[in-house]
mmCIF file of C-alpha atoms and ligand atoms in Angstrom:
data_model
loop_
_atom_site.group_PDB
_atom_site.id
_atom_site.type_symbol
_atom_site.label_atom_id
_atom_site.label_comp_id
_atom_site.label_asym_id
_atom_site.label_seq_id
_atom_site.Cartn_x
_atom_site.Cartn_y
_atom_site.Cartn_z
ATOM 1 C CA MET D 1 111.752 97.511 114.061
ATOM 2 C CA ASP D 2 108.652 97.273 111.904
ATOM 3 C CA SER D 3 108.710 94.516 109.339
ATOM 4 C CA MET D 4 109.535 95.566 105.799
ATOM 5 C CA ARG D 5 106.747 96.488 103.379
ATOM 6 C CA VAL D 6 106.897 94.049 100.487
ATOM 7 C CA ILE D 7 105.704 95.325 97.128
ATOM 8 C CA THR D 8 105.015 93.106 94.145
ATOM 9 C CA ALA D 9 104.504 94.360 90.610
ATOM 10 C CA HIS D 10 104.056 92.964 87.110
ATOM 11 C CA CYS D 11 103.183 93.997 83.577
ATOM 12 C CA HIS D 12 100.216 92.683 81.576
ATOM 13 C CA CYS D 13 102.071 89.966 79.647
ATOM 14 C CA GLY D 14 104.046 88.828 82.708
ATOM 15 C CA ALA D 15 107.498 89.221 81.115
ATOM 16 C CA PHE D 16 108.258 91.705 83.886
ATOM 17 C CA SER D 17 107.649 91.068 87.558
ATOM 18 C CA LEU D 18 109.285 92.421 90.659
ATOM 19 C CA ARG D 19 109.315 91.897 94.401
ATOM 20 C CA HIS D 20 111.007 94.535 96.514
ATOM 21 C CA GLU D 21 111.107 95.510 100.169
ATOM 22 C CA LEU D 22 110.594 99.080 101.346
ATOM 23 C CA ASP D 23 111.480 100.412 104.792
ATOM 24 C CA PRO D 24 108.092 101.252 106.371
ATOM 25 C CA SER D 25 109.591 104.308 108.110
ATOM 26 C CA THR D 26 110.012 105.869 104.621
ATOM 27 C CA LEU D 27 106.320 105.415 103.758
ATOM 28 C CA PRO D 28 104.215 106.983 102.497
ATOM 29 C CA GLN D 29 106.673 108.663 100.116
ATOM 30 C CA PRO D 30 105.978 112.367 99.526
ATOM 31 C CA HIS D 31 105.536 113.021 95.797
ATOM 32 C CA THR D 32 104.150 115.425 93.256
ATOM 33 C CA LEU D 33 102.325 114.249 90.159
ATOM 34 C CA CYS D 34 104.511 115.105 87.146
ATOM 35 C CA HIS D 35 102.703 116.731 84.205
ATOM 36 C CA CYS D 36 105.770 117.593 82.099
ATOM 37 C CA THR D 37 105.588 117.213 78.328
ATOM 38 C CA SER D 38 108.304 114.590 78.305
ATOM 39 C CA CYS D 39 106.501 112.357 80.836
ATOM 40 C CA ARG D 40 103.206 112.695 78.960
ATOM 41 C CA ARG D 41 104.587 111.947 75.503
ATOM 42 C CA ARG D 42 106.883 109.107 76.612
ATOM 43 C CA THR D 43 103.909 107.309 78.130
ATOM 44 C CA GLY D 44 100.716 108.518 76.438
ATOM 45 C CA GLN D 45 99.406 109.298 79.942
ATOM 46 C CA LEU D 46 98.290 112.662 81.352
ATOM 47 C CA ALA D 47 100.699 112.536 84.303
ATOM 48 C CA VAL D 48 103.264 110.241 85.878
ATOM 49 C CA LEU D 49 103.840 109.171 89.489
ATOM 50 C CA PRO D 50 106.645 106.693 90.168
ATOM 51 C CA VAL D 51 107.471 105.051 93.501
ATOM 52 C CA LEU D 52 111.133 105.377 94.506
ATOM 53 C CA LEU D 53 112.934 102.074 95.020
ATOM 54 C CA PRO D 54 115.884 102.760 97.338
ATOM 55 C CA LEU D 55 118.443 99.943 97.390
ATOM 56 C CA TYR D 56 117.132 98.494 94.146
ATOM 57 C CA PHE D 57 119.771 97.040 91.843
ATOM 58 C CA PRO D 58 118.348 95.196 88.860
ATOM 59 C CA THR D 59 119.915 91.905 87.901
ATOM 60 C CA SER D 60 119.533 90.123 84.601
ATOM 61 C CA GLU D 61 117.600 87.321 86.321
ATOM 62 C CA ASP D 62 114.860 89.736 87.394
ATOM 63 C CA HIS D 63 112.994 89.855 84.128
ATOM 64 C CA ALA D 64 113.210 89.755 80.341
ATOM 65 C CA PRO D 65 115.268 92.597 78.808
ATOM 66 C CA LEU D 66 113.416 95.908 78.698
ATOM 67 C CA SER D 67 113.481 98.577 76.006
ATOM 68 C CA SER D 68 114.598 102.048 77.049
ATOM 69 C CA TYR D 69 114.738 105.700 75.993
ATOM 70 C CA THR D 70 116.897 108.478 77.417
ATOM 71 C CA THR D 71 116.182 112.197 77.438
ATOM 72 C CA CYS D 72 117.953 115.017 79.206
ATOM 73 C CA THR D 73 116.044 117.424 81.368
ATOM 74 C CA GLY D 74 118.588 120.076 82.288
ATOM 75 C CA ILE D 75 121.866 118.329 83.040
ATOM 76 C CA ASN D 76 120.369 115.085 84.265
ATOM 77 C CA PRO D 77 119.617 112.195 81.948
ATOM 78 C CA VAL D 78 116.269 110.485 82.516
ATOM 79 C CA THR D 79 115.902 106.937 81.218
ATOM 80 C CA THR D 80 112.531 105.281 80.980
ATOM 81 C CA SER D 81 112.084 101.601 80.271
ATOM 82 C CA TRP D 82 109.158 99.491 79.164
ATOM 83 C CA CYS D 83 108.215 95.888 78.500
ATOM 84 C CA SER D 84 109.196 95.057 74.915
ATOM 85 C CA THR D 85 106.221 92.701 74.604
ATOM 86 C CA CYS D 86 103.196 94.493 76.097
ATOM 87 C CA GLY D 87 104.523 98.067 76.277
ATOM 88 C CA ALA D 88 103.979 98.570 80.024
ATOM 89 C CA LYS D 89 105.974 101.560 81.255
ATOM 90 C CA ILE D 90 108.144 100.195 84.077
ATOM 91 C CA PHE D 91 111.128 102.136 85.438
ATOM 92 C CA ILE D 92 112.251 105.738 85.484
ATOM 93 C CA ARG D 93 115.983 105.960 86.156
ATOM 94 C CA THR D 94 117.505 109.259 87.250
ATOM 95 C CA MET D 95 120.529 110.538 89.136
ATOM 96 C CA ASP D 96 120.146 111.949 92.647
ATOM 97 C CA SER D 97 122.052 115.048 93.853
ATOM 98 C CA ALA D 98 124.934 112.847 95.035
ATOM 99 C CA GLY D 99 125.296 111.332 91.572
ATOM 100 C CA GLN D 100 123.805 107.991 92.590
ATOM 101 C CA THR D 101 121.505 106.144 90.197
ATOM 102 C CA GLN D 102 117.959 106.224 91.468
ATOM 103 C CA TRP D 103 115.299 103.742 90.357
ATOM 104 C CA ALA D 104 111.585 104.425 90.439
ATOM 105 C CA LEU D 105 108.725 102.139 89.430
ATOM 106 C CA ASN D 106 105.475 103.291 87.831
ATOM 107 C CA LEU D 107 102.705 103.048 90.404
ATOM 108 C CA GLY D 108 100.196 101.370 88.079
ATOM 109 C CA LEU D 109 102.150 98.107 87.961
ATOM 110 C CA ILE D 110 102.137 97.633 91.737
ATOM 111 C CA ASP D 111 99.581 95.077 92.918
ATOM 112 C CA ASP D 112 98.646 96.959 96.088
ATOM 113 C CA PRO D 113 99.443 100.700 96.046
ATOM 114 C CA LYS D 114 97.833 101.336 99.435
ATOM 115 C CA GLY D 115 99.889 103.482 101.801
ATOM 116 C CA LEU D 116 102.832 103.951 99.419
ATOM 117 C CA MET D 117 102.283 107.514 98.244
ATOM 118 C CA ASP D 118 101.502 110.843 99.845
ATOM 119 C CA VAL D 119 100.643 113.084 96.894
ATOM 120 C CA ARG D 120 101.466 116.665 97.864
ATOM 121 C CA GLY D 121 100.844 118.552 94.627
ATOM 122 C CA HIS D 122 101.325 118.909 90.892
ATOM 123 C CA SER D 123 104.603 119.717 89.136
ATOM 124 C CA PHE D 124 105.486 121.117 85.690
ATOM 125 C CA LEU D 125 102.013 122.504 85.003
ATOM 126 C CA GLY D 126 103.819 125.220 83.027
ATOM 127 C CA ASP D 127 104.053 122.612 80.256
ATOM 128 C CA THR D 128 100.287 122.072 80.103
ATOM 129 C CA ASN D 129 98.759 125.533 79.400
ATOM 130 C CA ASP D 130 95.426 124.407 80.887
ATOM 131 C CA GLY D 131 96.627 122.520 83.982
ATOM 132 C CA GLY D 132 95.931 119.143 82.389
ATOM 133 C CA VAL D 133 94.575 116.460 84.667
ATOM 134 C CA SER D 134 95.275 118.617 87.775
ATOM 135 C CA GLN D 135 91.883 120.153 86.934
ATOM 136 C CA ILE D 136 90.347 116.757 87.685
ATOM 137 C CA LEU D 137 92.528 114.729 90.042
ATOM 138 C CA TRP D 138 93.665 116.159 93.417
ATOM 139 C CA SER D 139 92.603 119.556 92.084
ATOM 140 C CA SER D 140 92.852 121.266 95.487
ATOM 141 C CA LEU D 141 96.549 120.426 95.997
ATOM 142 C CA SER D 142 99.417 122.862 95.302
ATOM 143 C CA LYS D 143 100.029 123.543 91.625
ATOM 144 C CA TYR D 144 103.577 124.358 90.596
ATOM 145 C CA SER D 145 104.763 125.796 87.338
ATOM 146 C CA GLY D 146 108.010 123.818 87.491
ATOM 147 C CA GLU D 147 109.239 121.139 89.868
ATOM 148 C CA ASP D 148 108.159 123.182 92.910
ATOM 149 C CA GLY D 149 108.460 126.819 93.973
ATOM 150 C CA ASP D 150 106.538 129.164 91.688
ATOM 151 C CA LEU D 151 102.834 128.532 91.665
ATOM 152 C CA TRP D 152 101.242 127.939 88.293
ATOM 153 C CA GLU D 153 98.616 130.086 86.590
ATOM 154 C CA ALA D 154 96.487 129.013 83.631
ATOM 155 C CA SER D 155 97.799 130.420 80.372
ATOM 156 C CA VAL D 156 95.611 129.171 77.549
ATOM 157 C CA PRO D 157 95.799 131.958 74.953
ATOM 158 C CA THR D 158 92.076 132.682 74.595
ATOM 159 C CA GLU D 159 92.501 134.406 71.221
ATOM 160 C CA THR D 160 93.701 131.149 69.660
ATOM 161 C CA MET D 161 91.221 128.900 71.479
ATOM 162 C CA GLY D 162 89.438 126.755 68.945
ATOM 163 C CA GLN D 163 91.331 128.280 66.007
ATOM 164 C CA SER D 164 93.425 125.238 65.177
ATOM 165 C CA SER D 165 92.358 123.391 62.062
ATOM 166 C CA SER D 166 93.439 120.017 63.365
ATOM 167 C CA LEU D 167 94.443 118.296 66.574
ATOM 168 C CA HIS D 168 97.994 116.993 66.575
ATOM 169 C CA LEU D 169 98.917 113.842 68.504
ATOM 170 C CA ARG D 170 102.489 112.655 68.813
ATOM 171 C CA CYS D 171 104.844 110.642 70.979
ATOM 172 C CA ALA D 172 108.065 111.975 72.541
ATOM 173 C CA CYS D 173 110.299 110.893 69.647
ATOM 174 C CA SER D 174 107.715 111.774 66.932
ATOM 175 C CA ALA D 175 107.952 108.307 65.356
ATOM 176 C CA PHE D 176 104.203 108.419 65.866
ATOM 177 C CA SER D 177 102.436 111.556 64.659
ATOM 178 C CA VAL D 178 98.878 112.023 63.386
ATOM 179 C CA PHE D 179 96.449 114.888 62.879
ATOM 180 C CA LEU D 180 92.742 114.660 63.578
ATOM 181 C CA SER D 181 90.293 116.697 61.537
ATOM 182 C CA ARG D 182 86.772 117.421 62.764
ATOM 183 C CA PRO D 183 84.619 114.290 62.450
ATOM 184 C CA ASP D 184 82.535 114.266 59.267
ATOM 185 C CA PRO D 185 79.190 115.871 60.279
ATOM 186 C CA THR D 186 77.260 113.492 58.022
ATOM 187 C CA SER D 187 78.504 110.432 59.887
ATOM 188 C CA SER D 188 79.158 111.740 63.392
ATOM 189 C CA PRO D 189 76.761 113.261 65.929
ATOM 190 C CA SER D 190 79.475 115.469 67.428
ATOM 191 C CA SER D 191 82.117 117.855 66.110
ATOM 192 C CA ARG D 192 84.390 116.744 68.927
ATOM 193 C CA PHE D 193 86.090 113.449 69.671
ATOM 194 C CA ARG D 194 84.981 111.383 72.604
ATOM 195 C CA ALA D 195 87.506 111.375 75.458
ATOM 196 C CA GLN D 196 86.953 108.862 78.214
ATOM 197 C CA PHE D 197 88.787 107.121 81.039
ATOM 198 C CA CYS D 198 88.937 103.314 81.099
ATOM 199 C CA GLY D 199 89.497 101.730 84.509
ATOM 200 C CA CYS D 200 90.013 98.159 83.320
ATOM 201 C CA GLU D 201 92.953 96.206 84.676
ATOM 202 C CA THR D 202 94.370 95.606 81.192
ATOM 203 C CA CYS D 203 94.608 99.326 80.412
ATOM 204 C CA ARG D 204 96.472 99.878 83.685
ATOM 205 C CA LEU D 205 98.866 96.943 83.228
ATOM 206 C CA VAL D 206 99.804 97.706 79.603
ATOM 207 C CA THR D 207 100.641 101.305 80.577
ATOM 208 C CA GLY D 208 101.719 101.399 84.232
ATOM 209 C CA SER D 209 99.384 104.381 84.616
ATOM 210 C CA CYS D 210 99.314 105.927 88.100
ATOM 211 C CA ILE D 211 95.921 107.414 87.346
ATOM 212 C CA PRO D 212 93.570 104.528 88.153
ATOM 213 C CA ALA D 213 91.879 104.775 84.748
ATOM 214 C CA VAL D 214 93.520 105.408 81.375
ATOM 215 C CA PRO D 215 92.163 108.191 79.150
ATOM 216 C CA PHE D 216 91.543 107.608 75.430
ATOM 217 C CA ILE D 217 90.453 109.808 72.537
ATOM 218 C CA SER D 218 88.262 107.880 70.119
ATOM 219 C CA GLY D 219 86.669 108.588 66.782
ATOM 220 C CA PRO D 220 86.312 107.513 63.163
ATOM 221 C CA LEU D 221 89.436 106.413 61.326
ATOM 222 C CA SER D 222 88.311 108.647 58.442
ATOM 223 C CA SER D 223 89.241 111.724 60.553
ATOM 224 C CA VAL D 224 92.851 110.619 61.024
ATOM 225 C CA HIS D 225 95.576 112.056 58.780
ATOM 226 C CA LEU D 226 99.317 111.635 58.553
ATOM 227 C CA HIS D 227 99.753 115.335 57.736
ATOM 228 C CA ASP D 228 97.900 118.454 58.803
ATOM 229 C CA PRO D 229 94.937 118.245 56.402
ATOM 230 C CA LEU D 230 94.427 122.004 55.969
ATOM 231 C CA THR D 231 97.941 123.391 55.839
ATOM 232 C CA SER D 232 99.850 120.642 54.114
ATOM 233 C CA ASN D 233 100.259 120.123 50.385
ATOM 234 C CA ASP D 234 100.642 116.436 51.038
ATOM 235 C CA LYS D 235 97.738 114.253 50.149
ATOM 236 C CA PRO D 236 95.344 113.558 52.987
ATOM 237 C CA THR D 237 95.301 109.986 54.192
ATOM 238 C CA PHE D 238 92.046 109.483 52.355
ATOM 239 C CA ASN D 239 91.234 110.570 48.866
ATOM 240 C CA PRO D 240 87.962 112.419 49.608
ATOM 241 C CA GLY D 241 86.506 111.312 46.280
ATOM 242 C CA LYS D 242 87.102 107.713 47.241
ATOM 243 C CA ARG D 243 86.205 107.912 50.892
ATOM 244 C CA PRO D 244 84.968 104.456 51.834
ATOM 245 C CA ALA D 245 81.471 104.071 53.181
ATOM 246 C CA GLU D 246 81.268 103.736 56.968
ATOM 247 C CA GLU D 247 80.373 100.070 56.731
ATOM 248 C CA GLU D 248 83.268 99.241 54.416
ATOM 249 C CA PRO D 249 86.211 98.252 56.641
ATOM 250 C CA ILE D 250 89.325 100.416 56.350
ATOM 251 C CA SER D 251 92.578 98.754 57.261
ATOM 252 C CA LEU D 252 94.667 100.424 59.918
ATOM 253 C CA GLU D 253 97.835 99.600 57.985
ATOM 254 C CA SER D 254 96.650 101.452 54.875
ATOM 255 C CA THR D 255 95.679 104.532 56.900
ATOM 256 C CA LEU D 256 98.557 105.013 59.293
ATOM 257 C CA ASP D 257 102.286 104.552 59.267
ATOM 258 C CA LEU D 258 102.662 101.776 61.826
ATOM 259 C CA SER D 259 106.298 100.962 61.010
ATOM 260 C CA GLY D 260 107.640 102.674 64.136
ATOM 261 C CA LEU D 261 105.203 100.893 66.430
ATOM 262 C CA SER D 262 105.012 97.533 68.184
ATOM 263 C CA ARG D 263 101.678 95.761 68.410
ATOM 264 C CA TYR D 264 100.430 93.795 71.411
ATOM 265 C CA GLU D 265 97.214 91.786 71.336
ATOM 266 C CA SER D 266 95.802 92.201 74.831
ATOM 267 C CA THR D 267 92.823 90.039 73.838
ATOM 268 C CA GLN D 268 93.855 87.539 71.209
ATOM 269 C CA GLY D 269 92.351 88.216 67.800
ATOM 270 C CA GLN D 270 90.268 91.080 69.213
ATOM 271 C CA VAL D 271 92.111 93.973 70.844
ATOM 272 C CA SER D 272 95.391 95.429 69.587
ATOM 273 C CA ARG D 273 97.417 98.014 71.448
ATOM 274 C CA TYR D 274 100.324 99.785 69.807
ATOM 275 C CA PHE D 275 103.289 101.455 71.448
ATOM 276 C CA CYS D 276 106.287 103.347 70.056
ATOM 277 C CA LYS D 277 109.359 101.164 69.473
ATOM 278 C CA THR D 278 111.687 104.110 70.134
ATOM 279 C CA CYS D 279 110.287 106.087 73.088
ATOM 280 C CA GLY D 280 107.816 103.527 74.466
ATOM 281 C CA ALA D 281 104.696 105.715 74.423
ATOM 282 C CA SER D 282 101.361 103.883 74.344
ATOM 283 C CA VAL D 283 99.603 105.266 71.284
ATOM 284 C CA ILE D 284 96.728 103.253 69.779
ATOM 285 C CA TYR D 285 93.879 101.013 70.910
ATOM 286 C CA HIS D 286 92.054 99.200 68.095
ATOM 287 C CA THR D 287 89.526 96.385 68.031
ATOM 288 C CA ALA D 288 88.776 93.875 65.286
ATOM 289 C CA GLY D 289 85.067 94.387 66.003
ATOM 290 C CA SER D 290 85.128 98.126 65.120
ATOM 291 C CA PRO D 291 87.763 98.369 62.388
ATOM 292 C CA ASN D 292 86.745 101.881 61.286
ATOM 293 C CA HIS D 293 87.118 103.344 64.745
ATOM 294 C CA ILE D 294 90.320 104.088 66.535
ATOM 295 C CA ALA D 295 91.348 105.265 69.981
ATOM 296 C CA PHE D 296 94.517 107.134 70.908
ATOM 297 C CA ASN D 297 96.131 107.568 74.315
ATOM 298 C CA ALA D 298 95.132 111.052 75.471
ATOM 299 C CA GLY D 299 98.589 112.062 76.735
ATOM 300 C CA LEU D 300 99.778 112.466 73.133
ATOM 301 C CA VAL D 301 97.837 115.707 72.558
ATOM 302 C CA ASP D 302 100.029 118.550 71.304
ATOM 303 C CA SER D 303 97.791 121.638 71.374
ATOM 304 C CA VAL D 304 98.192 125.289 72.418
ATOM 305 C CA ASP D 305 94.655 124.976 73.794
ATOM 306 C CA GLY D 306 96.051 122.732 76.512
ATOM 307 C CA VAL D 307 96.510 119.111 77.417
ATOM 308 C CA LEU D 308 92.783 118.399 77.745
ATOM 309 C CA ALA D 309 92.042 120.249 74.439
ATOM 310 C CA GLN D 310 88.413 120.811 75.383
ATOM 311 C CA ASP D 311 87.580 122.499 72.096
ATOM 312 C CA TRP D 312 88.388 119.202 70.383
ATOM 313 C CA LEU D 313 87.589 116.656 73.043
ATOM 314 C CA ASP D 314 84.257 115.832 74.615
ATOM 315 C CA TRP D 315 85.323 114.478 78.020
ATOM 316 C CA ARG D 316 82.871 111.933 79.401
ATOM 317 C CA TYR D 317 81.723 111.765 82.967
ATOM 318 C CA GLU D 318 81.447 107.943 83.118
ATOM 319 C CA ILE D 319 84.567 105.885 83.794
ATOM 320 C CA LEU D 320 84.538 102.580 81.912
ATOM 321 C CA TYR D 321 85.158 99.500 84.097
ATOM 322 C CA PHE D 322 85.159 101.655 87.225
ATOM 323 C CA GLU D 323 84.834 98.546 89.403
ATOM 324 C CA ASP D 324 88.280 97.328 88.208
ATOM 325 C CA ALA D 325 89.851 100.674 89.164
ATOM 326 C CA GLN D 326 88.123 100.517 92.524
ATOM 327 C CA ARG D 327 89.383 96.997 93.155
ATOM 328 C CA TRP D 328 92.956 98.205 92.587
ATOM 329 C CA SER D 329 92.656 101.333 94.736
ATOM 330 C CA THR D 330 89.383 102.529 96.211
ATOM 331 C CA VAL D 331 90.954 105.820 97.297
ATOM 332 C CA LEU D 332 92.460 106.667 93.898
ATOM 333 C CA ALA D 333 89.426 105.476 91.942
ATOM 334 C CA TRP D 334 87.022 107.671 93.917
ATOM 335 C CA GLU D 335 89.408 110.628 93.842
ATOM 336 C CA LEU D 336 89.254 110.431 90.040
ATOM 337 C CA LYS D 337 85.520 109.753 89.827
ATOM 338 C CA ASP D 338 84.542 112.611 92.152
ATOM 339 C CA GLY D 339 87.006 115.016 90.516
ATOM 340 C CA LEU D 340 85.773 114.122 87.046
ATOM 341 C CA ALA D 341 82.129 114.642 88.047
ATOM 342 C CA VAL D 342 82.844 118.119 89.444
ATOM 343 C CA TRP D 343 85.000 119.137 86.482
ATOM 344 C CA CYS D 344 82.595 117.841 83.806
ATOM 345 C CA GLU D 345 79.725 119.664 85.529
ATOM 346 C CA ALA D 346 81.727 122.912 85.739
ATOM 347 C CA SER D 347 82.928 122.780 82.134
ATOM 348 C CA ALA D 348 79.630 121.659 80.574
HETATM 349 ZN ZN1 ZN C 1 104.785 92.929 79.490
HETATM 350 ZN ZN1 ZN C 2 108.018 107.605 70.095
HETATM 351 ZN ZN1 ZN C 3 90.551 99.540 79.484
#
């Protein structure tokens, strides 16, 4: 008998770590990348890919207590859990057809993902309108509307494309919800927000992202509103008459309602990352060095134009810290890089 494949995993802050043995005859595990709305908004990622952990039974000695959130898809409850300190998305707990609890671990936390997964296609693209990240990553694999079965066809309603007055971002439980208005043309070179993948190890370990780089939407804090700026009678976040000059620092706390979020400093005194206390979604990246700029996790987009919201988002070809992504998984990193190059070229 072949020796067991040992996997080790940990989150960014180290409160969670795991060592587990997998039967090599079960590897690589066949999987589809899940693009469903629930997976995207519970994580802030564009898609989710967990590794099944047969024979895993957590004990209280394994790690610090995790936070969790349960939703029901159909009749089956799905519980996701995350590190209460750094926000890393850790387990997805479901029930198999025999009623047994099944544990799965987000791929991004595993130290060496090589040989674990055989990605066969994309599921729940019906939730995305535009196909989401299946346009970029493993774009030639089978694309299913639901779990499997019916093939998916793009359904972005062209008559509404670009008609929305704001871009809505929210987490699964809606404790976090903001609207972006077009960046002020006098202070921004583009009418779209920059969207870019970051391959750094920190981004992967505070999210558990299976995609080897984590996508962010970034722009000026002055374009962020708590309510839809054009349709709501509520005051915009900023009083336009008192809009602060670009160089005058705006505080994040005075702009956004952060009460439902936990903050984790991934670089002390410099970089703050916020995640939802209720559903666990990673939501904000903010640096002390650029107080008037903000970045949001791209999986939070709620737009009829589709998950990649190209009318609002200017997706960049370059992957930040690509060498980190490559060090984690050469195969996955290049799959993303090549796919992104082709897609950016085609949609330019
Ligand atoms: Zn942690
Ligand atoms: Zn939430
Ligand atoms: Zn990063």
